[in-house]
mmCIF file of N, CA, C and O in Angstrom:
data_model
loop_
_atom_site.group_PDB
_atom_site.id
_atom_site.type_symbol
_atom_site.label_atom_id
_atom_site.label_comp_id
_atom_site.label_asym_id
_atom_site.label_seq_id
_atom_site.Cartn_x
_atom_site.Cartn_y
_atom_site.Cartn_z
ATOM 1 N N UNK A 1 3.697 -57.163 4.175
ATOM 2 C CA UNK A 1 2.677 -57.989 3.608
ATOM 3 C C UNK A 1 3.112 -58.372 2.193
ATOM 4 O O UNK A 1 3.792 -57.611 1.504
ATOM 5 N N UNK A 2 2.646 -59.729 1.727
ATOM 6 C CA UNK A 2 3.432 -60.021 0.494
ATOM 7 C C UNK A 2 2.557 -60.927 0.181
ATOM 8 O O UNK A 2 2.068 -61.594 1.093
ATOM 9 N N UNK A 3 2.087 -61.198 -1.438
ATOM 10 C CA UNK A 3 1.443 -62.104 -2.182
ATOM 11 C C UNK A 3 1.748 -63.527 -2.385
ATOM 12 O O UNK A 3 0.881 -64.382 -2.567
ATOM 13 N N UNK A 4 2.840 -63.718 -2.352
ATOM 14 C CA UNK A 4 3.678 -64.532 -2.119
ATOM 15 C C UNK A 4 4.406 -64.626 -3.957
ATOM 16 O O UNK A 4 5.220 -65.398 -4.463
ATOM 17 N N UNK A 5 3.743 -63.616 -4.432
ATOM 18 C CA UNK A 5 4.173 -63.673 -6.227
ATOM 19 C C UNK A 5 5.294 -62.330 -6.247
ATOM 20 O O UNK A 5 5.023 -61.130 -6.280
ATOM 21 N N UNK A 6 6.412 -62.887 -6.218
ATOM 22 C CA UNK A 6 7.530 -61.700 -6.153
ATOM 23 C C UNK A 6 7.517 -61.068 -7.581
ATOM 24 O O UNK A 6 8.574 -60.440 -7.646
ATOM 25 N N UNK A 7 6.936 -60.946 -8.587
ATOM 26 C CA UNK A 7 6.491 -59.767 -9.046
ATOM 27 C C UNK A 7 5.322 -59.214 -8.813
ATOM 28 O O UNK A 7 5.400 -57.991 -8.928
ATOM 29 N N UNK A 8 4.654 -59.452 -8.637
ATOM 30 C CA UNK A 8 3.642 -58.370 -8.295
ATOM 31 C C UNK A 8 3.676 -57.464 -6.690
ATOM 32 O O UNK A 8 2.766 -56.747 -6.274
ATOM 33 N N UNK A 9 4.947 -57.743 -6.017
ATOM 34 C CA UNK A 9 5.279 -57.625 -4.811
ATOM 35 C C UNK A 9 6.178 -56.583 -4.650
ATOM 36 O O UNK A 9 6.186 -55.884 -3.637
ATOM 37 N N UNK A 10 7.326 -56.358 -6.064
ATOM 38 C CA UNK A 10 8.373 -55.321 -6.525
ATOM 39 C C UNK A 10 7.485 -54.538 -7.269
ATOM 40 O O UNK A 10 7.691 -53.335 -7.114
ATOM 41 N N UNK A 11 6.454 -54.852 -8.117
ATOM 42 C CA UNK A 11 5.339 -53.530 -8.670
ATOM 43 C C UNK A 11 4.385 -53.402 -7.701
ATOM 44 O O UNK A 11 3.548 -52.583 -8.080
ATOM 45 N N UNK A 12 4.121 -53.872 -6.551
ATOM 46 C CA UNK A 12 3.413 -53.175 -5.473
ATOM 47 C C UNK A 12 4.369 -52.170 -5.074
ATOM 48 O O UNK A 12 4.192 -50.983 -5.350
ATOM 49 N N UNK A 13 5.728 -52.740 -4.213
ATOM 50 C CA UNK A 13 6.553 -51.802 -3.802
ATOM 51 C C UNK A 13 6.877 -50.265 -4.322
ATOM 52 O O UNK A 13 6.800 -49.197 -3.716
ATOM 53 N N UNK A 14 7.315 -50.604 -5.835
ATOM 54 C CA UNK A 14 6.902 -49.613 -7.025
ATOM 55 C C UNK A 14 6.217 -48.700 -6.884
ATOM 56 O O UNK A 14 6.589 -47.635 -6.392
ATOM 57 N N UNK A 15 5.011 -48.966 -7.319
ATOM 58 C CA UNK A 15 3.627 -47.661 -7.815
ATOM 59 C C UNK A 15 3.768 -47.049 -6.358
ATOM 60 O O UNK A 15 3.882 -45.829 -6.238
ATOM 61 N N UNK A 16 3.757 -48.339 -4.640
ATOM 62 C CA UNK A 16 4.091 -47.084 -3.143
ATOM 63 C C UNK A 16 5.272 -46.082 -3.529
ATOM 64 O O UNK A 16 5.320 -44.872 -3.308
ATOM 65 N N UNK A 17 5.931 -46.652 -3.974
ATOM 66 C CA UNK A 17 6.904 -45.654 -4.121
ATOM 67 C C UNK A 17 6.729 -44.280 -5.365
ATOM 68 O O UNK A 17 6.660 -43.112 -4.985
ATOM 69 N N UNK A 18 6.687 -44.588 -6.552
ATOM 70 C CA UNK A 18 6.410 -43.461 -7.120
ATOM 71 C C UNK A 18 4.631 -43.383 -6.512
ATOM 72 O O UNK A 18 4.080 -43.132 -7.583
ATOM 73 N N UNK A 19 3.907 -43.426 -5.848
ATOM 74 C CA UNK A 19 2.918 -42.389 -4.913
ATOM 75 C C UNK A 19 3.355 -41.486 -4.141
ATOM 76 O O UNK A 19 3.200 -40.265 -4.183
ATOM 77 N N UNK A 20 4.120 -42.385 -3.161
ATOM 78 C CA UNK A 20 5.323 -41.531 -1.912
ATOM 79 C C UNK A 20 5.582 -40.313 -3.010
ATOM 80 O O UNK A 20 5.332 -39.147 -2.705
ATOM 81 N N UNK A 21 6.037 -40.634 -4.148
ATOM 82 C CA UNK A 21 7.257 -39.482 -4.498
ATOM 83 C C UNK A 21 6.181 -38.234 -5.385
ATOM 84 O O UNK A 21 6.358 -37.048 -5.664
ATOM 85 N N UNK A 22 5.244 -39.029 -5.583
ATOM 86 C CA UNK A 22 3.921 -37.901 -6.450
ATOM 87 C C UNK A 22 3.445 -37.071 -5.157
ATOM 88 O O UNK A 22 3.226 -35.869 -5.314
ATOM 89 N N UNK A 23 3.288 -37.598 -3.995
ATOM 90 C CA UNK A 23 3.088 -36.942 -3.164
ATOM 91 C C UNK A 23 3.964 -35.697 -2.555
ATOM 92 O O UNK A 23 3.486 -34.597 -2.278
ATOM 93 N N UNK A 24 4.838 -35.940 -2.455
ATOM 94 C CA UNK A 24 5.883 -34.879 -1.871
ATOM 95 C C UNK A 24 6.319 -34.218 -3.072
ATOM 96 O O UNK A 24 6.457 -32.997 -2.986
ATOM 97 N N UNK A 25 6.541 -34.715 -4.067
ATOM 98 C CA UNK A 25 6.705 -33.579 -5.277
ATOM 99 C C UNK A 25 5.165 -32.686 -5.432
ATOM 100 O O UNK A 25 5.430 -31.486 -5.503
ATOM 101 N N UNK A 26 4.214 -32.846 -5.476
ATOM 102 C CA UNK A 26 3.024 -32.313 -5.469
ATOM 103 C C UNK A 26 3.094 -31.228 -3.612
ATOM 104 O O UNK A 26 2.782 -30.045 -3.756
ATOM 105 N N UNK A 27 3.262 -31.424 -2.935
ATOM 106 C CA UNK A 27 3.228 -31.280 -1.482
ATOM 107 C C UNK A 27 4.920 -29.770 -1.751
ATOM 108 O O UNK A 27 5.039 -28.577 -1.473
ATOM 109 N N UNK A 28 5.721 -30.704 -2.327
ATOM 110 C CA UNK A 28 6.943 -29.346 -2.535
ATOM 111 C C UNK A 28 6.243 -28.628 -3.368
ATOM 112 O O UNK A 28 6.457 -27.566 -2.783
ATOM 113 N N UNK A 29 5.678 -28.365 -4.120
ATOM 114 C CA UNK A 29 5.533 -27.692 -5.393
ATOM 115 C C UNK A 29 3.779 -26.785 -5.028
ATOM 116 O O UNK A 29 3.236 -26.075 -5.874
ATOM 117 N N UNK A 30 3.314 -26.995 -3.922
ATOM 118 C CA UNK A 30 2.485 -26.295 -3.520
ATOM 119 C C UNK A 30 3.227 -25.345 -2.420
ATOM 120 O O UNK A 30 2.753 -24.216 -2.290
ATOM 121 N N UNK A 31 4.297 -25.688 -1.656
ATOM 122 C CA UNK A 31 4.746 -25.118 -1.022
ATOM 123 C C UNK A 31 5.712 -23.564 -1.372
ATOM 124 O O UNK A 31 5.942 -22.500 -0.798
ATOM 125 N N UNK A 32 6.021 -24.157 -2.513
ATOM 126 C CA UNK A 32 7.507 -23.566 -3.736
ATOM 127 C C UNK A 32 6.356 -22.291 -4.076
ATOM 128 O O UNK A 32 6.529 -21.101 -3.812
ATOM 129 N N UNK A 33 5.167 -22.893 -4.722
ATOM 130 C CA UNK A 33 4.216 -21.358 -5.408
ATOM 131 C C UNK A 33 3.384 -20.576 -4.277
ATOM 132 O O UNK A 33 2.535 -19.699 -4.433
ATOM 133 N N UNK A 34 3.904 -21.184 -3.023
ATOM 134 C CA UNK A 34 2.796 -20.554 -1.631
ATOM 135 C C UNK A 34 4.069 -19.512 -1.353
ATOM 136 O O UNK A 34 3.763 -18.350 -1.085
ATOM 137 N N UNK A 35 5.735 -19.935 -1.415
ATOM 138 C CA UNK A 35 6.362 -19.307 -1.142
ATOM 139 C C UNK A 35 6.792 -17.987 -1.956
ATOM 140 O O UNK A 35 7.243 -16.941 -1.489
ATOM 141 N N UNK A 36 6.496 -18.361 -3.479
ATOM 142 C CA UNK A 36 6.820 -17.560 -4.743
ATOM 143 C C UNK A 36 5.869 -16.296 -4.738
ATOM 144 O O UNK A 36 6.504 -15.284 -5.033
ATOM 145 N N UNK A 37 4.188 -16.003 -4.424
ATOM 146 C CA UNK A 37 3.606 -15.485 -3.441
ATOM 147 C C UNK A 37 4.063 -14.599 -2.649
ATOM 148 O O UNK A 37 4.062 -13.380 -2.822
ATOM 149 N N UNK A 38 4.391 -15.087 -1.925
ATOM 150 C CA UNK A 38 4.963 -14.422 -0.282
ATOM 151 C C UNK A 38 5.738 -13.423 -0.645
ATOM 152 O O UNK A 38 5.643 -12.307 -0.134
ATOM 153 N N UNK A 39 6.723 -13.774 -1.716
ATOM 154 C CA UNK A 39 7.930 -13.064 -2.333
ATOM 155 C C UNK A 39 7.442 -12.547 -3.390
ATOM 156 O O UNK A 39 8.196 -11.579 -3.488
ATOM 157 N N UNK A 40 6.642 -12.456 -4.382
ATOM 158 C CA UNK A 40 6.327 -11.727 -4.983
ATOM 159 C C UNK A 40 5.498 -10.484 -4.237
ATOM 160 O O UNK A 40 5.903 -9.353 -4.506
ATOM 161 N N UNK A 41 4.245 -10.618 -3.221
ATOM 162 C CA UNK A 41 4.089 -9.331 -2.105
ATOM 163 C C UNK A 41 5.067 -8.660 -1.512
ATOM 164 O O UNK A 41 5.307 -7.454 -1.462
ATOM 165 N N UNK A 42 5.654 -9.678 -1.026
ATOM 166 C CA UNK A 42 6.909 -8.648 -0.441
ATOM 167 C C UNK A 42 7.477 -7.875 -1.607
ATOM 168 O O UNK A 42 7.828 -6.710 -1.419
ATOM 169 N N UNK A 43 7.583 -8.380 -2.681
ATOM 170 C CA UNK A 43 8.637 -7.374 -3.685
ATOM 171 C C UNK A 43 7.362 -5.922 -3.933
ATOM 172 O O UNK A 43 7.428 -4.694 -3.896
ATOM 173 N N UNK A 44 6.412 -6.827 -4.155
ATOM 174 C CA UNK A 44 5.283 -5.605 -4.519
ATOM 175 C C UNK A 44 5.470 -4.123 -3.702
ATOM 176 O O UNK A 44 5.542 -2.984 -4.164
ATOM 177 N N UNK A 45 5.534 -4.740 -1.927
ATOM 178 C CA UNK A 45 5.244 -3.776 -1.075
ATOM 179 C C UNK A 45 6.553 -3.409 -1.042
ATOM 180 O O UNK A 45 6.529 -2.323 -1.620
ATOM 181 N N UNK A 46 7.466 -3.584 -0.793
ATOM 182 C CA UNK A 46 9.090 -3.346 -0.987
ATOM 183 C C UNK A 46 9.430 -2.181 -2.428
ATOM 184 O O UNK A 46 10.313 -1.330 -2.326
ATOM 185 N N UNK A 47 8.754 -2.299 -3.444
ATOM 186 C CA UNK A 47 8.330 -1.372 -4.654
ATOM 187 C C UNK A 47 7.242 -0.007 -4.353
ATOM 188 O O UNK A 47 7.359 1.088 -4.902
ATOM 189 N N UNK A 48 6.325 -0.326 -3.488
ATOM 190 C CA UNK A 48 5.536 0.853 -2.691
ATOM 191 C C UNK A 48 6.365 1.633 -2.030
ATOM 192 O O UNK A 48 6.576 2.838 -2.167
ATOM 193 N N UNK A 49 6.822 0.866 -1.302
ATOM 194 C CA UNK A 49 7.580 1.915 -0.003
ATOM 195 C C UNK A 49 8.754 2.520 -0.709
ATOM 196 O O UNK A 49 8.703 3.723 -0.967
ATOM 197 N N UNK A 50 9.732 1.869 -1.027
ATOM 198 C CA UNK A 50 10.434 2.736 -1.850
ATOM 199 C C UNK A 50 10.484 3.634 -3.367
ATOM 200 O O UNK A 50 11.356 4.404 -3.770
ATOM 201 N N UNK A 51 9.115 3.180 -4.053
ATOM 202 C CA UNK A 51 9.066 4.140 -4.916
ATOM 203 C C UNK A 51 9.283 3.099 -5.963
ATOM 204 O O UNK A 51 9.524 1.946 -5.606
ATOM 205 N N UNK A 52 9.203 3.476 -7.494
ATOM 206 C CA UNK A 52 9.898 2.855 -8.586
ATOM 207 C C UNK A 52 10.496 4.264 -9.629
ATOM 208 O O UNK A 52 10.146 5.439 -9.526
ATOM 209 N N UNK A 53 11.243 3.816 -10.371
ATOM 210 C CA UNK A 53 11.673 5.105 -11.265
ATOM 211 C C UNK A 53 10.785 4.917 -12.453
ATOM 212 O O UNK A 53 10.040 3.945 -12.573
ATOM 213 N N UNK A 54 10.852 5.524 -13.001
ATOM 214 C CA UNK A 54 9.672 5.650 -14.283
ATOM 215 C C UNK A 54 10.353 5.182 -15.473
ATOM 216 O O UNK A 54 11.447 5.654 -15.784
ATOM 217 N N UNK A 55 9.818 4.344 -16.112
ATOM 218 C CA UNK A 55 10.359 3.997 -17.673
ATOM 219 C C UNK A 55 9.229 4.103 -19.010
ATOM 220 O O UNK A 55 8.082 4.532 -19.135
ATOM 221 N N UNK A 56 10.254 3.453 -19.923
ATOM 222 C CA UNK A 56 9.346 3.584 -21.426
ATOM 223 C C UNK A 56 7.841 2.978 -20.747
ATOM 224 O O UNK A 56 7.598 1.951 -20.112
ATOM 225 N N UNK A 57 7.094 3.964 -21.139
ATOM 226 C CA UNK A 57 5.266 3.267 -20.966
ATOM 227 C C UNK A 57 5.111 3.245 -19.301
ATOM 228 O O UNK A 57 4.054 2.722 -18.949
ATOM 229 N N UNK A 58 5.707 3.572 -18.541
ATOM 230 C CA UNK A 58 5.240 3.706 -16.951
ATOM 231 C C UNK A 58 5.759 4.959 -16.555
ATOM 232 O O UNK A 58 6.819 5.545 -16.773
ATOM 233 N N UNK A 59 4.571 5.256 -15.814
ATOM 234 C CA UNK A 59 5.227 6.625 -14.827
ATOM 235 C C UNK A 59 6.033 6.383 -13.486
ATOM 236 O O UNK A 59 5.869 5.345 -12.844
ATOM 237 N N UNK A 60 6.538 6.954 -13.254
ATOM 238 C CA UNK A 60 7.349 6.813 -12.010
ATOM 239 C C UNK A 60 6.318 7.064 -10.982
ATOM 240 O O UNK A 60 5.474 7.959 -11.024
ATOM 241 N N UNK A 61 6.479 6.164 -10.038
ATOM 242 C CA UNK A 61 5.672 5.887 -8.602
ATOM 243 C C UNK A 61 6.686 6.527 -7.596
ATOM 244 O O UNK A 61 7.848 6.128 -7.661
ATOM 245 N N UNK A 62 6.416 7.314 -6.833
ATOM 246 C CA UNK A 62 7.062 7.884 -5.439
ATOM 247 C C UNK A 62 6.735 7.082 -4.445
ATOM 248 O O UNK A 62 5.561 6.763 -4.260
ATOM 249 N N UNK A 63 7.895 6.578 -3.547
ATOM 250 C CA UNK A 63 7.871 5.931 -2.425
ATOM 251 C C UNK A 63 6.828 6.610 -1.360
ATOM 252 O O UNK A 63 6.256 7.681 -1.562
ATOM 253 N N UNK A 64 6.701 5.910 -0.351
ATOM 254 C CA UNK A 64 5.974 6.319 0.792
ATOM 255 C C UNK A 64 6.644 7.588 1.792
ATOM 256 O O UNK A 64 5.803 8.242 2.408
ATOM 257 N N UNK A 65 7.698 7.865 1.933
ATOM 258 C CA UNK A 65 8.616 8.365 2.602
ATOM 259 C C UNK A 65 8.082 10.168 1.509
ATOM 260 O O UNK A 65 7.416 11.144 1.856
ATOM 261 N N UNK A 66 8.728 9.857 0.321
ATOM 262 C CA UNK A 66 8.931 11.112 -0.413
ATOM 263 C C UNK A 66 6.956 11.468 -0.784
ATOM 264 O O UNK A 66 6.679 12.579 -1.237
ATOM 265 N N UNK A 67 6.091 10.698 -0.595
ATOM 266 C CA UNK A 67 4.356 10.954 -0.743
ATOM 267 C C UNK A 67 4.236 11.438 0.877
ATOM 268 O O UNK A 67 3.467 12.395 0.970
ATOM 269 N N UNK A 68 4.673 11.112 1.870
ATOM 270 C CA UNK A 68 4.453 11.398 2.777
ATOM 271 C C UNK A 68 4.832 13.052 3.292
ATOM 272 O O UNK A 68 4.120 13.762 4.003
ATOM 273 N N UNK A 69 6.234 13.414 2.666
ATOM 274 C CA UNK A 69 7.113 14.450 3.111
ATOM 275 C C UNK A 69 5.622 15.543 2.158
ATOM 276 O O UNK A 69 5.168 16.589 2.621
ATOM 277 N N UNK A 70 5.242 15.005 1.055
ATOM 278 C CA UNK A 70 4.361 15.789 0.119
ATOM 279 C C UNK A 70 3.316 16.244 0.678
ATOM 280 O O UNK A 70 3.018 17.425 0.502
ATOM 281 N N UNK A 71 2.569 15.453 1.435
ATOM 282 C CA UNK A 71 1.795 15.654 2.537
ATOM 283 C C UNK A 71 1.669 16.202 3.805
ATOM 284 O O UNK A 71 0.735 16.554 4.525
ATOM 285 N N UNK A 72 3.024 16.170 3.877
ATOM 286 C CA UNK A 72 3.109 17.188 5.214
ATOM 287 C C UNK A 72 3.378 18.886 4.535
ATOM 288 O O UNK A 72 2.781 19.862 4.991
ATOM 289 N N UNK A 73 4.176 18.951 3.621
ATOM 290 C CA UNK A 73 4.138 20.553 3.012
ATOM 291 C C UNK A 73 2.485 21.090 2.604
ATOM 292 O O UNK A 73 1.930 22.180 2.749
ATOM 293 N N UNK A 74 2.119 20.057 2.158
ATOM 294 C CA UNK A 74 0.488 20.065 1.729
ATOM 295 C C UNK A 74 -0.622 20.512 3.267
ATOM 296 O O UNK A 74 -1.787 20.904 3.342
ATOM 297 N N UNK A 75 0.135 20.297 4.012
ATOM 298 C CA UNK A 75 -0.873 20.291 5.374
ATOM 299 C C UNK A 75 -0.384 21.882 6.254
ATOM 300 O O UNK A 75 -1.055 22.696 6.889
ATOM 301 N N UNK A 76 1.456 21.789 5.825
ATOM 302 C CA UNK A 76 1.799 23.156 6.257
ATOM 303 C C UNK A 76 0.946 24.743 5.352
ATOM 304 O O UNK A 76 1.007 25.964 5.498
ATOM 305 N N UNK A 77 0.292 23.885 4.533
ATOM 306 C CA UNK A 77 0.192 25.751 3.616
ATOM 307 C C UNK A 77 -1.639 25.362 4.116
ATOM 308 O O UNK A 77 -2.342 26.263 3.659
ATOM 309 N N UNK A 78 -2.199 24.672 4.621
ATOM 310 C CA UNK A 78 -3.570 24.668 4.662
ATOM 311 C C UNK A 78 -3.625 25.123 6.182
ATOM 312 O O UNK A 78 -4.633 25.646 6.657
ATOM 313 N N UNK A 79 -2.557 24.904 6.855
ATOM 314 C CA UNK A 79 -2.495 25.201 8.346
ATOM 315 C C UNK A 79 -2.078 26.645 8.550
ATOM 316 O O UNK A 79 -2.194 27.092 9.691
ATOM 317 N N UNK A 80 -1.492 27.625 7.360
ATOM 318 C CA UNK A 80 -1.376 28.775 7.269
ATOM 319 C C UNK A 80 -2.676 29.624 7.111
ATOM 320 O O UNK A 80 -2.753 30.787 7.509
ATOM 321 N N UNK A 81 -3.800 28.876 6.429
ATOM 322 C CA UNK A 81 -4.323 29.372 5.739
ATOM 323 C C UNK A 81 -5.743 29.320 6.993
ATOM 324 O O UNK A 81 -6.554 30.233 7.144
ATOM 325 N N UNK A 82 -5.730 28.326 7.579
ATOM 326 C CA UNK A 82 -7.170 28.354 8.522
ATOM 327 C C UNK A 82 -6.918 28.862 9.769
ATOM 328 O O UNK A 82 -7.769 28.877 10.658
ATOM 329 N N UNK A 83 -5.140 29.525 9.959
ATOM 330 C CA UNK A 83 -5.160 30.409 11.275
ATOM 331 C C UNK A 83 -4.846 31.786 11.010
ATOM 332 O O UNK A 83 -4.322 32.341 10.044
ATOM 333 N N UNK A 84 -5.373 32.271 12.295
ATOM 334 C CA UNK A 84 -5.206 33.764 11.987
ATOM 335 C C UNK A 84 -3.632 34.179 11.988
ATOM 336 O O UNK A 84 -2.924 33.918 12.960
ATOM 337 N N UNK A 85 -3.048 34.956 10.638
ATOM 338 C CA UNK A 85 -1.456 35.381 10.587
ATOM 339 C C UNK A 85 -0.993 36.836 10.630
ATOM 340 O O UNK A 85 -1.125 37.675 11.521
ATOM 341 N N UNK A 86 -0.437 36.910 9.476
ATOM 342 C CA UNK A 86 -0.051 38.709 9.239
ATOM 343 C C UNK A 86 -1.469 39.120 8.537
ATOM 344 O O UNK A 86 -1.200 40.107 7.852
ATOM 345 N N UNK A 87 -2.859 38.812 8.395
ATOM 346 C CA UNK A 87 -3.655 38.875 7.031
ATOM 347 C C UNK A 87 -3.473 38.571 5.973
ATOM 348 O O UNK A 87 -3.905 39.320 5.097
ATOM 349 N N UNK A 88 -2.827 37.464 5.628
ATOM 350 C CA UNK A 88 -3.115 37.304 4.614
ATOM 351 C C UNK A 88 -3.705 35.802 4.311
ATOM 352 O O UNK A 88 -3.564 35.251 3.219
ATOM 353 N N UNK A 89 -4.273 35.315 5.245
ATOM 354 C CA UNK A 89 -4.667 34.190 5.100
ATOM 355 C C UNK A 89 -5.825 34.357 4.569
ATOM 356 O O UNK A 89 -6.213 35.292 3.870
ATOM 357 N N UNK A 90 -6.650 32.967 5.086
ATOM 358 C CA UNK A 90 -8.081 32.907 4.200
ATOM 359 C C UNK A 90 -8.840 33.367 5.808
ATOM 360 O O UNK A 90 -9.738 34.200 5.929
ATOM 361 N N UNK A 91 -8.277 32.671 6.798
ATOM 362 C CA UNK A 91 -8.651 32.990 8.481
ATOM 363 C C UNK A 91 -8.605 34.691 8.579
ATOM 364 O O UNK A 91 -9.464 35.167 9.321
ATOM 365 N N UNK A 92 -7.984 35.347 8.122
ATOM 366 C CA UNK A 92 -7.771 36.634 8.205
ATOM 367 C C UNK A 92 -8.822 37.351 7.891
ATOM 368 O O UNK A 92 -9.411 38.138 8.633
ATOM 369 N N UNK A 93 -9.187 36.961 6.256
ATOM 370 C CA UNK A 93 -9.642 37.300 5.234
ATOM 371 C C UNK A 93 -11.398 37.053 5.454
ATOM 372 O O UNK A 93 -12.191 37.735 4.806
ATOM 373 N N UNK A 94 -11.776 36.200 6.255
ATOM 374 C CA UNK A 94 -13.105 35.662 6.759
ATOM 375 C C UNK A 94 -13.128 36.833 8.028
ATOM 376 O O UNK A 94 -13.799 37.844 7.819
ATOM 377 N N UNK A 95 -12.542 36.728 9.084
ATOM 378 C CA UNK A 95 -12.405 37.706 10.250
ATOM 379 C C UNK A 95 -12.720 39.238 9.404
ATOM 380 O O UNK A 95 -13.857 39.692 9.536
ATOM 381 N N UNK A 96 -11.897 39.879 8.701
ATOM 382 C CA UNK A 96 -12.430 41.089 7.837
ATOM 383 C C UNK A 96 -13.866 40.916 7.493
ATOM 384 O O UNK A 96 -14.625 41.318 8.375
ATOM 385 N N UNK A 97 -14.302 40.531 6.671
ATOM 386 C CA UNK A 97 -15.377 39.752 6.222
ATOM 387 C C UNK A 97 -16.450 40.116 7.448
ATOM 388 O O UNK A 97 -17.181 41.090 7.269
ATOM 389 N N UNK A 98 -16.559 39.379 8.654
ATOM 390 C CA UNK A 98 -17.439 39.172 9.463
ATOM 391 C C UNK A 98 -17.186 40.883 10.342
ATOM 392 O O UNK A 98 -18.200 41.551 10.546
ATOM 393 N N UNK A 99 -15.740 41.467 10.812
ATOM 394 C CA UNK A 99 -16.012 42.446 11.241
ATOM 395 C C UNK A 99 -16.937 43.944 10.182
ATOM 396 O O UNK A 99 -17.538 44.922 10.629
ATOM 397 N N UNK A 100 -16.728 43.599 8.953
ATOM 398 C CA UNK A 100 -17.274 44.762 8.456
ATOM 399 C C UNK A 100 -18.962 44.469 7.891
ATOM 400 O O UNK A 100 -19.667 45.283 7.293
ATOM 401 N N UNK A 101 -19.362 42.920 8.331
ATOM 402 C CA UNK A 101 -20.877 42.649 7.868
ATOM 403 C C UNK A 101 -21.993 42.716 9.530
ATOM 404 O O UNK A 101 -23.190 42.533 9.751
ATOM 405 N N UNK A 102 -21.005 43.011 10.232
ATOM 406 C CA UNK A 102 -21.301 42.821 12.200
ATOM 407 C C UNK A 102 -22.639 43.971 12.197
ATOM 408 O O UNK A 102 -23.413 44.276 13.105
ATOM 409 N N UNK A 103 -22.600 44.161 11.632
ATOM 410 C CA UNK A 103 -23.773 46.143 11.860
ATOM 411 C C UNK A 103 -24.830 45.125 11.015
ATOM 412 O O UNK A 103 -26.006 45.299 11.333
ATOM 413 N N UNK A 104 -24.608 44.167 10.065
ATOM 414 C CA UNK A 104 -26.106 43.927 9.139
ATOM 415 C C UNK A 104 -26.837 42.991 9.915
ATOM 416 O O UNK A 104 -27.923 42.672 9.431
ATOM 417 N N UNK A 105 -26.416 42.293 11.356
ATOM 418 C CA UNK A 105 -26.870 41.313 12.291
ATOM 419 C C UNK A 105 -27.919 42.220 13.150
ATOM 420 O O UNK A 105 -28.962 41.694 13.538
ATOM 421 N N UNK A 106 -27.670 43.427 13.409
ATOM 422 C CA UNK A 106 -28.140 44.148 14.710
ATOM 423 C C UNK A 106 -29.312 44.587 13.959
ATOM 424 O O UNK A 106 -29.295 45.000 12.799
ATOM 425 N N UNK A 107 -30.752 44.413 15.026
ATOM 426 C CA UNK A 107 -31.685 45.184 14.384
ATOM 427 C C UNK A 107 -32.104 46.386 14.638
ATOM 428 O O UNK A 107 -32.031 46.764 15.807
ATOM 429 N N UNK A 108 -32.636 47.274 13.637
ATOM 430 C CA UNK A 108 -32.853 48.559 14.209
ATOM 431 C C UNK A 108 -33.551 49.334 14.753
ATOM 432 O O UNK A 108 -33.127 50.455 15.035
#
């Protein structure tokens, strides 16, 4: 389509064109910070799982792997402790407990 005024026909062409190009630069550049995002979570969670080392003004964060292993030693000494062993548990220690209070249940 054409005015038949060949300038105003090369500044029509024009402004379509830098639109076209506002568009896809606007359209890349939403895409670029949707992707920058993506990659900044991933680094986040990639920093969880493996841990960070500790510096000036931060403490060191333990990975998931070495919080996890913490948790299982944490579960081995509570699992000592609520079954019956050599006596010396807390399971032991309750069982004593209940055999020597067994006579204050019975009435006389």
């Amino acid at each position: 389509m054409t005015t038949g005024i060949p300038g105003l026909d090369i500044a029509a062409a024009i402004a379509a064109a830098v639109v076209a190009l506002g568009g896809a630069a606007a359209l890349l550049y939403r895409w670029v910070r949707s992707l920058r995002q993506i990659a900044r979570r991933l680094g986040d969670f990639l920093d969880d799982w493996a841990g960070v080392e500790g510096r000036p003004g931060v403490p060191e964060r333990p990975g998931v792997m070495q919080r996890l292993s913490s948790l299982e030693e944490k579960a081995a000494v509570i699992k000592h402790e609520v079954r019956p062993n050599s006596g010396s548990s807390l399971r032991d220690a309750v069982d004593r407990v209940d055999a020597r209070t067994a006579h204050l249940d019975k009435p006389e």
